[in-house]
Tab-separated table of C-alpha atoms and ligand atoms in Angstrom:
chain	number	residue	atom	x	y	z
T	102	MET	CA	171.792	-57.669	-142.687
T	103	LYS	CA	169.641	-58.305	-145.760
T	104	THR	CA	171.385	-60.396	-148.444
T	105	LYS	CA	172.992	-58.110	-151.038
T	106	ARG	CA	172.650	-59.322	-154.611
T	107	LEU	CA	175.659	-58.393	-156.710
T	108	ALA	CA	176.655	-57.842	-160.310
T	109	ILE	CA	180.461	-57.771	-160.589
T	110	LEU	CA	181.813	-56.050	-163.711
T	111	GLY	CA	185.432	-57.023	-164.336
T	112	ALA	CA	185.081	-60.122	-162.133
T	113	THR	CA	188.242	-61.779	-163.477
T	114	GLY	CA	190.616	-58.951	-162.515
T	115	SER	CA	192.401	-58.203	-159.270
T	116	ILE	CA	189.470	-56.338	-157.647
T	117	GLY	CA	186.896	-58.744	-159.095
T	118	VAL	CA	188.658	-61.803	-157.689
T	119	GLN	CA	189.051	-60.123	-154.284
T	120	THR	CA	185.350	-59.181	-154.319
T	121	LEU	CA	184.582	-62.876	-154.731
T	122	ASP	CA	186.876	-63.605	-151.735
T	123	VAL	CA	184.703	-61.267	-149.667
T	124	VAL	CA	181.552	-63.038	-150.902
T	125	ARG	CA	183.050	-66.465	-150.221
T	126	ALA	CA	183.775	-65.485	-146.619
T	127	ALA	CA	180.142	-64.480	-145.949
T	128	PRO	CA	177.806	-66.439	-148.240
T	129	GLU	CA	174.841	-65.568	-145.999
T	130	ARG	CA	175.335	-61.850	-146.686
T	131	PHE	CA	175.955	-61.852	-150.429
T	132	ARG	CA	174.641	-63.502	-153.573
T	133	VAL	CA	176.263	-63.206	-156.994
T	134	VAL	CA	173.680	-62.612	-159.727
T	135	GLY	CA	176.087	-61.948	-162.571
T	136	LEU	CA	179.714	-61.532	-163.606
T	137	SER	CA	181.544	-59.965	-166.532
T	138	THR	CA	184.972	-60.321	-168.080
T	139	HIS	CA	186.562	-58.769	-171.124
T	140	SER	CA	188.327	-61.856	-172.463
T	141	ARG	CA	189.135	-64.349	-169.661
T	142	TRP	CA	186.031	-66.442	-170.212
T	143	PRO	CA	187.471	-69.754	-168.878
T	144	LEU	CA	188.019	-68.074	-165.480
T	145	LEU	CA	184.568	-66.433	-165.739
T	146	PHE	CA	182.977	-69.871	-166.245
T	147	GLU	CA	184.884	-71.226	-163.237
T	148	GLN	CA	183.657	-68.327	-161.116
T	149	ALA	CA	180.093	-68.758	-162.407
T	150	ARG	CA	180.094	-72.393	-161.314
T	151	ALA	CA	181.618	-71.647	-157.915
T	152	PHE	CA	179.160	-68.831	-157.145
T	153	ASP	CA	176.138	-70.087	-159.091
T	154	ALA	CA	175.904	-66.848	-161.095
T	155	LYS	CA	173.017	-66.845	-163.520
T	156	ARG	CA	174.164	-64.043	-165.847
T	157	LEU	CA	177.520	-64.058	-167.649
T	158	VAL	CA	178.873	-61.305	-169.862
T	159	VAL	CA	181.949	-61.288	-172.109
T	160	THR	CA	182.638	-57.781	-173.407
T	161	ASP	CA	185.131	-58.751	-176.119
T	162	SER	CA	182.638	-59.776	-178.812
T	163	SER	CA	185.407	-61.097	-181.071
T	164	LEU	CA	185.504	-64.178	-178.822
T	165	ARG	CA	182.015	-65.437	-179.766
T	166	ARG	CA	183.295	-68.225	-181.976
T	167	GLU	CA	185.965	-69.346	-179.501
T	168	VAL	CA	183.439	-69.516	-176.651
T	169	ALA	CA	180.872	-71.359	-178.799
T	170	ALA	CA	183.534	-73.881	-179.838
T	171	SER	CA	184.271	-74.701	-176.214
T	172	ASP	CA	181.154	-76.897	-175.960
T	173	ASP	CA	180.830	-75.710	-172.377
T	174	PRO	CA	177.145	-75.712	-171.364
T	175	LEU	CA	177.655	-72.198	-169.921
T	176	ALA	CA	178.523	-70.856	-173.405
T	177	ASP	CA	174.793	-70.522	-174.239
T	178	ARG	CA	174.262	-68.287	-171.215
T	179	VAL	CA	176.844	-65.690	-172.254
T	180	GLN	CA	175.614	-62.246	-173.212
T	181	TRP	CA	177.951	-60.030	-175.201
T	182	GLY	CA	179.381	-56.539	-175.169
T	183	ASP	CA	177.616	-53.417	-173.942
T	184	ALA	CA	174.172	-54.968	-174.483
T	185	GLY	CA	175.147	-57.779	-172.114
T	186	ILE	CA	176.419	-55.297	-169.505
T	187	ALA	CA	173.214	-53.232	-169.773
T	188	ALA	CA	171.048	-56.337	-169.303
T	189	LEU	CA	173.094	-57.505	-166.322
T	190	VAL	CA	173.148	-54.226	-164.379
T	191	SER	CA	169.436	-53.578	-164.904
T	192	ASP	CA	168.360	-57.056	-163.763
T	193	PRO	CA	165.735	-56.454	-161.036
T	194	GLU	CA	167.491	-59.056	-158.883
T	195	VAL	CA	170.668	-56.922	-158.665
T	196	ASP	CA	171.001	-54.567	-155.664
T	197	VAL	CA	174.624	-53.423	-156.037
T	198	VAL	CA	176.891	-53.217	-159.083
T	199	VAL	CA	180.625	-53.579	-158.397
T	200	ALA	CA	182.513	-51.604	-161.069
T	201	ALA	CA	185.886	-53.379	-161.240
T	202	MET	CA	186.670	-52.995	-164.923
T	203	VAL	CA	189.859	-51.196	-165.834
T	204	GLY	CA	189.988	-47.944	-167.771
T	205	ALA	CA	187.426	-45.642	-169.381
T	206	ALA	CA	185.758	-48.809	-170.723
T	207	GLY	CA	184.188	-48.990	-167.255
T	208	LEU	CA	182.192	-45.798	-167.805
T	209	PHE	CA	179.442	-47.489	-169.821
T	210	GLY	CA	178.589	-50.066	-167.137
T	211	ALA	CA	178.742	-47.500	-164.339
T	212	ILE	CA	176.332	-45.168	-166.146
T	213	ALA	CA	174.020	-48.050	-167.079
T	214	ALA	CA	173.958	-49.172	-163.424
T	215	LEU	CA	173.112	-45.688	-162.155
T	216	GLU	CA	170.489	-45.249	-164.863
T	217	ALA	CA	168.872	-48.430	-163.548
T	218	GLY	CA	168.972	-46.888	-160.052
T	219	LYS	CA	171.473	-49.406	-158.656
T	220	ASP	CA	173.981	-48.608	-155.940
T	221	LEU	CA	177.490	-48.528	-157.394
T	222	ALA	CA	180.513	-49.872	-155.514
T	223	LEU	CA	183.201	-48.124	-157.497
T	224	ALA	CA	186.747	-49.417	-157.951
T	225	ASN	CA	186.973	-48.051	-161.489
T	226	LYS	CA	188.297	-44.550	-160.734
T	227	GLU	CA	188.461	-43.756	-164.459
T	228	THR	CA	184.642	-43.519	-164.412
T	229	LEU	CA	184.798	-40.415	-162.199
T	230	VAL	CA	187.935	-38.994	-163.799
T	231	VAL	CA	186.275	-39.056	-167.218
T	232	GLY	CA	182.633	-38.474	-166.358
T	233	GLY	CA	182.623	-36.999	-162.821
T	234	PRO	CA	179.917	-34.346	-163.234
T	235	LEU	CA	177.576	-36.584	-165.248
T	236	VAL	CA	178.055	-39.644	-163.050
T	237	THR	CA	177.542	-37.823	-159.737
T	238	ALA	CA	174.478	-35.978	-161.097
T	239	LEU	CA	173.000	-39.255	-162.342
T	240	ALA	CA	173.539	-40.941	-158.960
T	241	LYS	CA	171.796	-38.039	-157.228
T	242	LYS	CA	168.897	-37.972	-159.679
T	243	ASN	CA	168.257	-41.718	-159.316
T	244	ASN	CA	168.879	-41.791	-155.581
T	245	ALA	CA	171.689	-44.324	-156.060
T	246	SER	CA	174.714	-44.483	-153.733
T	247	LEU	CA	178.290	-44.147	-154.976
T	248	LEU	CA	180.375	-46.273	-152.613
T	249	PRO	CA	184.146	-45.958	-153.006
T	250	ILE	CA	186.314	-49.082	-153.193
T	251	ASP	CA	189.579	-47.306	-153.993
T	252	SER	CA	191.422	-47.642	-150.656
T	253	GLU	CA	192.187	-43.913	-150.234
T	254	HIS	CA	188.603	-42.929	-150.970
T	255	SER	CA	187.195	-45.630	-148.729
T	256	ALA	CA	189.480	-44.237	-146.006
T	257	VAL	CA	188.266	-40.663	-146.588
T	258	PHE	CA	184.655	-41.901	-146.657
T	259	GLN	CA	185.213	-43.616	-143.280
T	260	CYS	CA	187.047	-40.632	-141.725
T	261	LEU	CA	184.347	-38.179	-142.875
T	262	GLN	CA	181.840	-40.003	-140.703
T	263	THR	CA	183.522	-38.592	-137.594
T	264	GLY	CA	182.585	-34.962	-138.349
T	265	LYS	CA	180.349	-32.678	-140.382
T	266	ARG	CA	181.139	-31.675	-143.945
T	267	ASP	CA	181.574	-27.992	-143.047
T	268	GLU	CA	184.046	-28.950	-140.312
T	269	VAL	CA	186.512	-30.437	-142.832
T	270	ALA	CA	189.676	-28.392	-143.433
T	271	LYS	CA	191.536	-30.766	-145.693
T	272	VAL	CA	191.674	-34.280	-147.108
T	273	VAL	CA	195.122	-35.896	-147.227
T	274	LEU	CA	195.555	-38.769	-149.676
T	275	THR	CA	198.409	-41.154	-148.911
T	276	ALA	CA	200.568	-42.695	-151.634
T	277	SER	CA	203.150	-45.460	-151.279
T	278	GLY	CA	205.524	-43.690	-153.675
T	279	GLY	CA	205.754	-46.908	-155.705
T	280	PRO	CA	208.949	-48.700	-156.697
T	281	PHE	CA	210.866	-45.549	-157.707
T	282	ARG	CA	210.502	-43.447	-154.569
T	283	ASN	CA	214.234	-43.557	-153.919
T	284	ARG	CA	215.653	-44.292	-157.355
T	285	PRO	CA	218.112	-41.588	-158.461
T	286	LEU	CA	216.373	-39.294	-160.942
T	287	LYS	CA	219.231	-39.666	-163.422
T	288	ASP	CA	218.358	-43.396	-163.692
T	289	PHE	CA	214.689	-42.835	-164.585
T	290	ASP	CA	215.549	-43.135	-168.301
T	291	ASP	CA	216.491	-46.783	-167.755
T	292	ILE	CA	213.315	-47.920	-165.997
T	293	THR	CA	212.106	-51.251	-167.393
T	294	VAL	CA	208.568	-52.633	-167.590
T	295	GLU	CA	209.495	-55.358	-165.117
T	296	GLU	CA	210.775	-52.829	-162.559
T	297	ALA	CA	207.679	-50.663	-162.951
T	298	LEU	CA	205.395	-53.685	-162.446
T	299	ASP	CA	207.106	-54.596	-159.170
T	300	HIS	CA	205.021	-52.618	-156.664
T	301	PRO	CA	206.410	-52.663	-153.108
T	302	THR	CA	203.117	-52.925	-151.161
T	303	TRP	CA	200.136	-53.723	-153.429
T	304	LYS	CA	199.429	-56.586	-155.848
T	305	MET	CA	197.162	-55.096	-158.541
T	306	GLY	CA	196.339	-55.246	-162.253
T	307	PRO	CA	199.076	-54.034	-164.658
T	308	LYS	CA	197.531	-50.669	-165.606
T	309	ILE	CA	197.085	-49.368	-162.061
T	310	THR	CA	200.504	-50.783	-161.110
T	311	ILE	CA	202.179	-48.649	-163.786
T	312	ASP	CA	199.994	-45.704	-162.719
T	313	SER	CA	201.311	-46.167	-159.180
T	314	ALA	CA	204.908	-46.134	-160.397
T	315	THR	CA	204.415	-42.825	-162.266
T	316	MET	CA	202.030	-41.583	-159.538
T	317	MET	CA	199.453	-40.924	-162.240
T	318	ASN	CA	197.324	-43.133	-159.995
T	319	LYS	CA	197.404	-40.397	-157.331
T	320	ALA	CA	196.690	-37.791	-160.008
T	321	LEU	CA	193.560	-39.704	-161.034
T	322	GLU	CA	192.649	-40.132	-157.358
T	323	ILE	CA	192.799	-36.366	-156.767
T	324	VAL	CA	190.158	-35.905	-159.473
T	325	GLU	CA	188.191	-38.886	-158.127
T	326	ALA	CA	188.189	-37.390	-154.604
T	327	CYS	CA	186.928	-34.019	-155.862
T	328	TRP	CA	183.868	-35.666	-157.407
T	329	LEU	CA	183.163	-38.210	-154.677
T	330	PHE	CA	183.355	-35.772	-151.775
T	331	ASP	CA	182.573	-32.468	-153.496
T	332	LEU	CA	186.037	-31.053	-152.737
T	333	LYS	CA	188.035	-28.290	-154.366
T	334	PRO	CA	191.541	-29.303	-155.519
T	335	ASP	CA	193.165	-27.013	-152.918
T	336	GLU	CA	191.335	-28.872	-150.162
T	337	ILE	CA	193.353	-31.980	-151.114
T	338	GLY	CA	196.898	-32.804	-150.081
T	339	VAL	CA	199.103	-35.771	-150.961
T	340	VAL	CA	201.636	-37.377	-148.646
T	341	ILE	CA	204.033	-40.248	-149.304
T	342	HIS	CA	203.530	-43.096	-146.835
T	343	PRO	CA	205.685	-46.053	-147.937
T	344	GLN	CA	204.087	-48.626	-145.610
T	345	SER	CA	200.570	-48.268	-147.156
T	346	VAL	CA	198.877	-48.806	-143.785
T	347	VAL	CA	197.305	-45.378	-143.336
T	348	HIS	CA	195.045	-45.211	-146.382
T	349	SER	CA	194.187	-41.505	-146.115
T	350	MET	CA	193.254	-38.845	-143.583
T	351	VAL	CA	190.822	-36.022	-142.965
T	352	GLU	CA	191.991	-32.921	-141.122
T	353	PHE	CA	189.193	-31.032	-139.374
T	354	LYS	CA	189.062	-27.289	-138.695
T	355	ASP	CA	190.237	-27.659	-135.099
T	356	GLY	CA	193.433	-29.362	-136.315
T	357	SER	CA	192.350	-32.884	-135.373
T	358	VAL	CA	193.360	-35.465	-137.991
T	359	VAL	CA	191.349	-38.671	-138.357
T	360	ALA	CA	193.107	-41.471	-140.252
T	361	GLN	CA	191.962	-44.907	-141.410
T	362	ALA	CA	194.554	-47.671	-141.019
T	363	SER	CA	194.680	-51.352	-141.954
T	364	PRO	CA	197.214	-53.562	-143.764
T	365	PRO	CA	197.332	-53.087	-147.554
T	366	ASP	CA	194.509	-55.486	-148.451
T	367	MET	CA	191.753	-54.366	-150.846
T	368	ARG	CA	189.293	-56.858	-149.376
T	369	LEU	CA	188.613	-54.401	-146.532
T	370	PRO	CA	187.513	-51.415	-148.659
T	371	ILE	CA	185.627	-53.777	-151.009
T	372	GLN	CA	183.751	-55.288	-148.067
T	373	TYR	CA	183.046	-51.911	-146.475
T	374	ALA	CA	181.493	-50.665	-149.735
T	375	LEU	CA	179.245	-53.741	-149.714
T	376	THR	CA	178.250	-53.747	-146.021
T	377	TYR	CA	178.092	-49.957	-145.413
T	378	PRO	CA	176.881	-48.582	-143.051
T	379	GLN	CA	177.602	-51.782	-141.106
T	380	ARG	CA	180.938	-53.396	-140.264
T	381	THR	CA	181.240	-57.166	-140.260
T	382	PRO	CA	184.082	-59.693	-139.789
T	383	GLY	CA	185.830	-60.494	-143.067
T	384	PRO	CA	188.871	-62.007	-144.769
T	385	ALA	CA	191.103	-58.886	-144.799
T	386	ARG	CA	194.384	-59.044	-142.874
T	387	LYS	CA	194.556	-57.226	-139.519
T	388	ILE	CA	197.329	-55.106	-138.039
T	389	ASP	CA	199.507	-57.131	-135.649
T	390	TRP	CA	199.859	-54.753	-132.703
T	391	GLY	CA	202.262	-57.196	-131.006
T	392	LYS	CA	204.874	-56.361	-133.661
T	393	ALA	CA	206.907	-53.157	-133.682
T	394	SER	CA	206.214	-51.052	-136.753
T	395	THR	CA	207.011	-47.626	-138.160
T	396	TRP	CA	204.669	-45.465	-140.181
T	397	GLU	CA	206.501	-42.777	-142.128
T	398	PHE	CA	205.161	-39.723	-143.942
T	399	PHE	CA	207.075	-37.592	-146.480
T	400	PRO	CA	206.009	-34.666	-148.622
T	401	PRO	CA	205.820	-35.662	-152.308
T	402	ASP	CA	208.578	-34.673	-154.715
T	403	PHE	CA	206.877	-32.996	-157.695
T	404	GLU	CA	210.050	-33.155	-159.793
T	405	ARG	CA	210.293	-36.916	-159.343
T	406	PHE	CA	206.559	-37.368	-159.901
T	407	PRO	CA	205.380	-34.701	-162.383
T	408	ALA	CA	202.103	-36.612	-162.860
T	409	LEU	CA	200.871	-35.223	-159.539
T	410	GLU	CA	200.712	-31.694	-160.885
T	411	LEU	CA	198.610	-32.978	-163.810
T	412	GLY	CA	196.073	-34.377	-161.355
T	413	PHE	CA	195.680	-31.008	-159.652
T	414	LYS	CA	195.493	-29.281	-163.015
T	415	ALA	CA	192.827	-31.640	-164.392
T	416	ALA	CA	190.831	-31.253	-161.176
T	417	ARG	CA	191.007	-27.446	-161.404
T	418	LEU	CA	190.023	-27.390	-165.073
T	419	GLY	CA	187.185	-29.924	-164.770
T	420	GLY	CA	185.072	-30.368	-167.916
T	421	THR	CA	186.881	-32.488	-170.508
T	422	ALA	CA	190.300	-32.287	-168.778
T	423	GLY	CA	189.925	-35.593	-166.908
T	424	ALA	CA	188.846	-37.413	-170.061
T	425	ALA	CA	191.864	-36.108	-172.011
T	426	LEU	CA	194.354	-36.905	-169.254
T	427	ASN	CA	192.911	-40.337	-168.591
T	428	ALA	CA	192.724	-41.499	-172.217
T	429	ALA	CA	196.221	-40.245	-173.032
T	430	ASN	CA	197.568	-42.005	-169.951
T	431	GLU	CA	195.750	-45.255	-170.793
T	432	ALA	CA	197.235	-45.197	-174.302
T	433	ALA	CA	200.682	-44.286	-172.971
T	434	VAL	CA	200.665	-47.055	-170.349
T	435	ALA	CA	199.604	-49.610	-172.986
T	436	ALA	CA	202.475	-48.415	-175.202
T	437	PHE	CA	204.960	-48.550	-172.311
T	438	LEU	CA	203.889	-52.121	-171.471
T	439	VAL	CA	204.691	-53.288	-175.023
T	440	GLY	CA	208.003	-51.435	-175.155
T	441	GLU	CA	206.905	-48.596	-177.476
T	442	LEU	CA	207.379	-45.785	-174.992
T	443	SER	CA	209.832	-45.016	-172.205
T	444	PHE	CA	208.654	-44.642	-168.604
T	445	LYS	CA	209.192	-40.880	-168.467
T	446	ASP	CA	207.308	-40.384	-171.726
T	447	ILE	CA	204.075	-41.667	-170.152
T	448	VAL	CA	203.692	-38.421	-168.230
T	449	ARG	CA	205.116	-36.224	-171.004
T	450	LEU	CA	202.600	-37.588	-173.481
T	451	SER	CA	199.753	-37.247	-170.971
T	452	ARG	CA	200.687	-33.643	-170.213
T	453	ASP	CA	200.724	-32.737	-173.908
T	454	ALA	CA	197.278	-34.261	-174.429
T	455	LEU	CA	195.883	-32.439	-171.388
T	456	ASP	CA	197.375	-29.106	-172.472
T	457	HIS	CA	196.338	-29.333	-176.127
T	458	HIS	CA	192.990	-31.072	-176.064
T	459	PRO	CA	189.844	-29.322	-177.304
T	460	TYR	CA	188.668	-28.205	-173.881
T	461	ASP	CA	185.000	-27.893	-173.024
T	462	ALA	CA	183.959	-26.752	-169.544
T	463	LYS	CA	180.471	-28.323	-169.607
T	464	PRO	CA	180.658	-31.359	-171.874
T	465	THR	CA	177.923	-33.840	-172.726
T	466	LEU	CA	178.694	-37.575	-172.576
T	467	GLU	CA	179.183	-37.582	-176.369
T	468	ARG	CA	181.709	-34.753	-176.062
T	469	LEU	CA	183.611	-36.627	-173.329
T	470	LEU	CA	183.748	-39.730	-175.511
T	471	ASP	CA	184.959	-37.578	-178.435
T	472	VAL	CA	187.767	-36.193	-176.283
T	473	ASP	CA	188.631	-39.714	-175.121
T	474	ARG	CA	188.954	-40.799	-178.770
T	475	TRP	CA	190.887	-37.631	-179.667
T	476	ALA	CA	193.427	-38.230	-176.891
T	477	ARG	CA	193.983	-41.865	-177.920
T	478	LEU	CA	194.613	-40.829	-181.545
T	479	GLU	CA	196.830	-37.984	-180.367
T	480	ALA	CA	198.791	-40.475	-178.243
T	481	ARG	CA	199.364	-42.695	-181.282
T	482	SER	CA	200.717	-39.800	-183.342
T	483	TRP	CA	202.804	-38.555	-180.377
T	484	ILE	CA	204.394	-42.003	-180.171
T	485	SER	CA	205.047	-42.140	-183.930
T	486	ARG	CA	206.575	-38.642	-183.882
T	487	MET	CA	208.711	-39.539	-180.900
T	488	ARG	CA	209.868	-42.811	-182.395
T	489	GLY	CA	210.755	-40.922	-185.565
T	490	THR	CA	213.009	-38.590	-183.564
T	491	SER	CA	214.657	-40.092	-180.503
T	492	TRP	CA	213.616	-42.888	-178.163
T	493	ARG	CA	214.036	-40.850	-175.013
T	494	GLY	CA	212.503	-37.427	-174.669
T	495	ALA	CA	209.395	-35.717	-175.932
T	496	PRO	CA	209.083	-34.617	-179.574
T	497	SER	CA	210.327	-31.070	-179.948
T	498	SER	CA	207.022	-29.818	-181.406
T	499	SER	CA	205.093	-30.427	-178.207
T	500	SER	CA	207.468	-30.481	-175.272
T	501	SER	CA	207.312	-26.845	-174.276
T	502	SER	CA	203.597	-26.200	-173.934
T	503	ALA	CA	202.822	-23.838	-171.093
T	504	PRO	CA	200.262	-24.882	-168.493
T	505	SER	CA	196.996	-23.119	-169.179
T	506	SER	CA	193.586	-23.107	-167.610
T	507	SER	CA	191.581	-22.986	-170.809
T	508	SER	CA	191.452	-24.573	-174.198
T	509	THR	CA	194.658	-24.347	-176.165
T	510	SER	CA	193.514	-25.797	-179.447
R	862	NAD	P1	192.708	-55.843	-163.737
R	862	NAD	O1	193.442	-55.547	-164.982
R	862	NAD	O2	193.257	-56.859	-162.804
R	862	NAD	O3	191.215	-56.306	-164.100
R	862	NAD	C1	190.415	-55.576	-164.972
R	862	NAD	C2	189.075	-56.240	-165.242
R	862	NAD	O4	188.397	-55.473	-166.248
R	862	NAD	C3	189.174	-57.672	-165.799
R	862	NAD	O5	188.096	-58.439	-165.304
R	862	NAD	C4	189.024	-57.485	-167.303
R	862	NAD	O6	188.453	-58.624	-167.945
R	862	NAD	C5	188.096	-56.288	-167.388
R	862	NAD	N1	188.352	-55.481	-168.589
R	862	NAD	C6	189.560	-55.162	-169.133
R	862	NAD	N2	189.401	-54.418	-170.248
R	862	NAD	C7	188.072	-54.257	-170.419
R	862	NAD	C8	187.278	-53.625	-171.415
R	862	NAD	N3	187.833	-52.998	-172.474
R	862	NAD	N4	185.932	-53.676	-171.286
R	862	NAD	C9	185.377	-54.304	-170.235
R	862	NAD	N5	186.069	-54.961	-169.263
R	862	NAD	C10	187.399	-54.926	-169.362
R	862	NAD	O7	192.470	-54.452	-162.988
R	862	NAD	P2	192.291	-54.183	-161.422
R	862	NAD	O8	193.611	-53.980	-160.792
R	862	NAD	O9	191.327	-55.161	-160.838
R	862	NAD	O10	191.616	-52.738	-161.471
R	862	NAD	C11	190.242	-52.553	-161.792
R	862	NAD	C12	189.855	-51.113	-161.469
R	862	NAD	O11	189.956	-50.913	-160.064
R	862	NAD	C13	190.773	-50.061	-162.109
R	862	NAD	O12	190.015	-48.961	-162.473
R	862	NAD	C14	191.739	-49.700	-160.980
R	862	NAD	O13	192.224	-48.373	-161.095
R	862	NAD	C15	190.835	-49.836	-159.766
R	862	NAD	N6	191.547	-50.138	-158.523
R	862	NAD	C16	192.252	-51.281	-158.398
R	862	NAD	C17	192.937	-51.574	-157.216
R	862	NAD	C18	193.683	-52.874	-157.036
R	862	NAD	O14	194.187	-53.124	-155.934
R	862	NAD	N7	193.773	-53.734	-158.023
R	862	NAD	C19	192.908	-50.641	-156.166
R	862	NAD	C20	192.170	-49.466	-156.322
R	862	NAD	C21	191.494	-49.221	-157.501
R	863	MG	MG1	193.981	-46.103	-154.576
């Protein structure tokens, strides 16, 4: 296999660090050209030394003075903000860009990478949720591959290789059900940040961990799957699988179901995105077939996890719906993490933003970014209204909006 030369955006996060584990295990196959972080520059410098990365990017430009004051010789090599990301991803030495930033902030780097014609190994699902039609069209135009890292989508990608596209009946995404799968619904009002951050099977960054607890993560993944595999929302099913060993399945027209299974370890889907179409030994854990195990599957409870319905709705609406849902959820999760919002209000707020946003079926990038900004502002005023009324429960002005399939404002 030819050496793959990588740019890793969001190198200091959970996916970024695990990408470097994959590189460390096979130095003959990979070379790190550049790395980015938002604010954890001391870790970025450590990584740069360990992997001899020539380009370093810090996206939080307010840290310029702090980094300069460090007197670290690497400080002079740092490039800043979006300009730094654009320079890194378009470096002729880069073959593959790993998009491991969190949130809609990842959209810029993903688009810049595709504009430069680079293959994109995509962990940042928000990129497709917000900009699905633009991002997939850009990849096609520039003949760049979109390689999924998200474990469910990597699983679907692997399963799809066993049949033809027109033989697919259905894609079934698995979900662990998170920490609240069995918690009595009447106790959902008391959910604490600590409880929501305690995921039973995966160790991930805080935003996606909260998304897994609300199941907004699965909602975003429904939209992501539609764009990655050109699926209609009703070709997608969701099943709760608490063990997180079967990462997703494809059901073919004859009724045969092909599943991809491996222990919950992101290093496998990361590596597969980087070695595709080949498979190579790697650091990911393997299933111990000498041990008895049980794999369970349950239908999802839409009352317990109302976020799921929002994923199907955003996927059906398309256009600006993903951008509105994603930005409102990002703002709501941030507010929950600092104690400004209750757990149940994350989904209530997100639903209101989705239902009331200025919908556009065929948006430009500027329009998507406008809707992203609108939803974040709307989230702030939702939180202020709610805090002005009662701590638990949606504000009365916006709690009864009916689901609609077109613009409501
Ligand atoms: P994380 O919070 O651990 O790391 C996020 C990374 O993005 C960090 O390097 C951080 O410096 C950078 N970052 C944060 N804010 C930024 C901003 N405003 N601009 C630029 N960079 C910024 O997150 P994670 O768990 O590694 O998740 C990264 C992405 O991968 C998310 O989109 C998540 O949904 C997806 N994902 C993660 C996992 C997982 O197991 N962690 C699994 C599937 C998908
Ligand atoms: Mg996933």
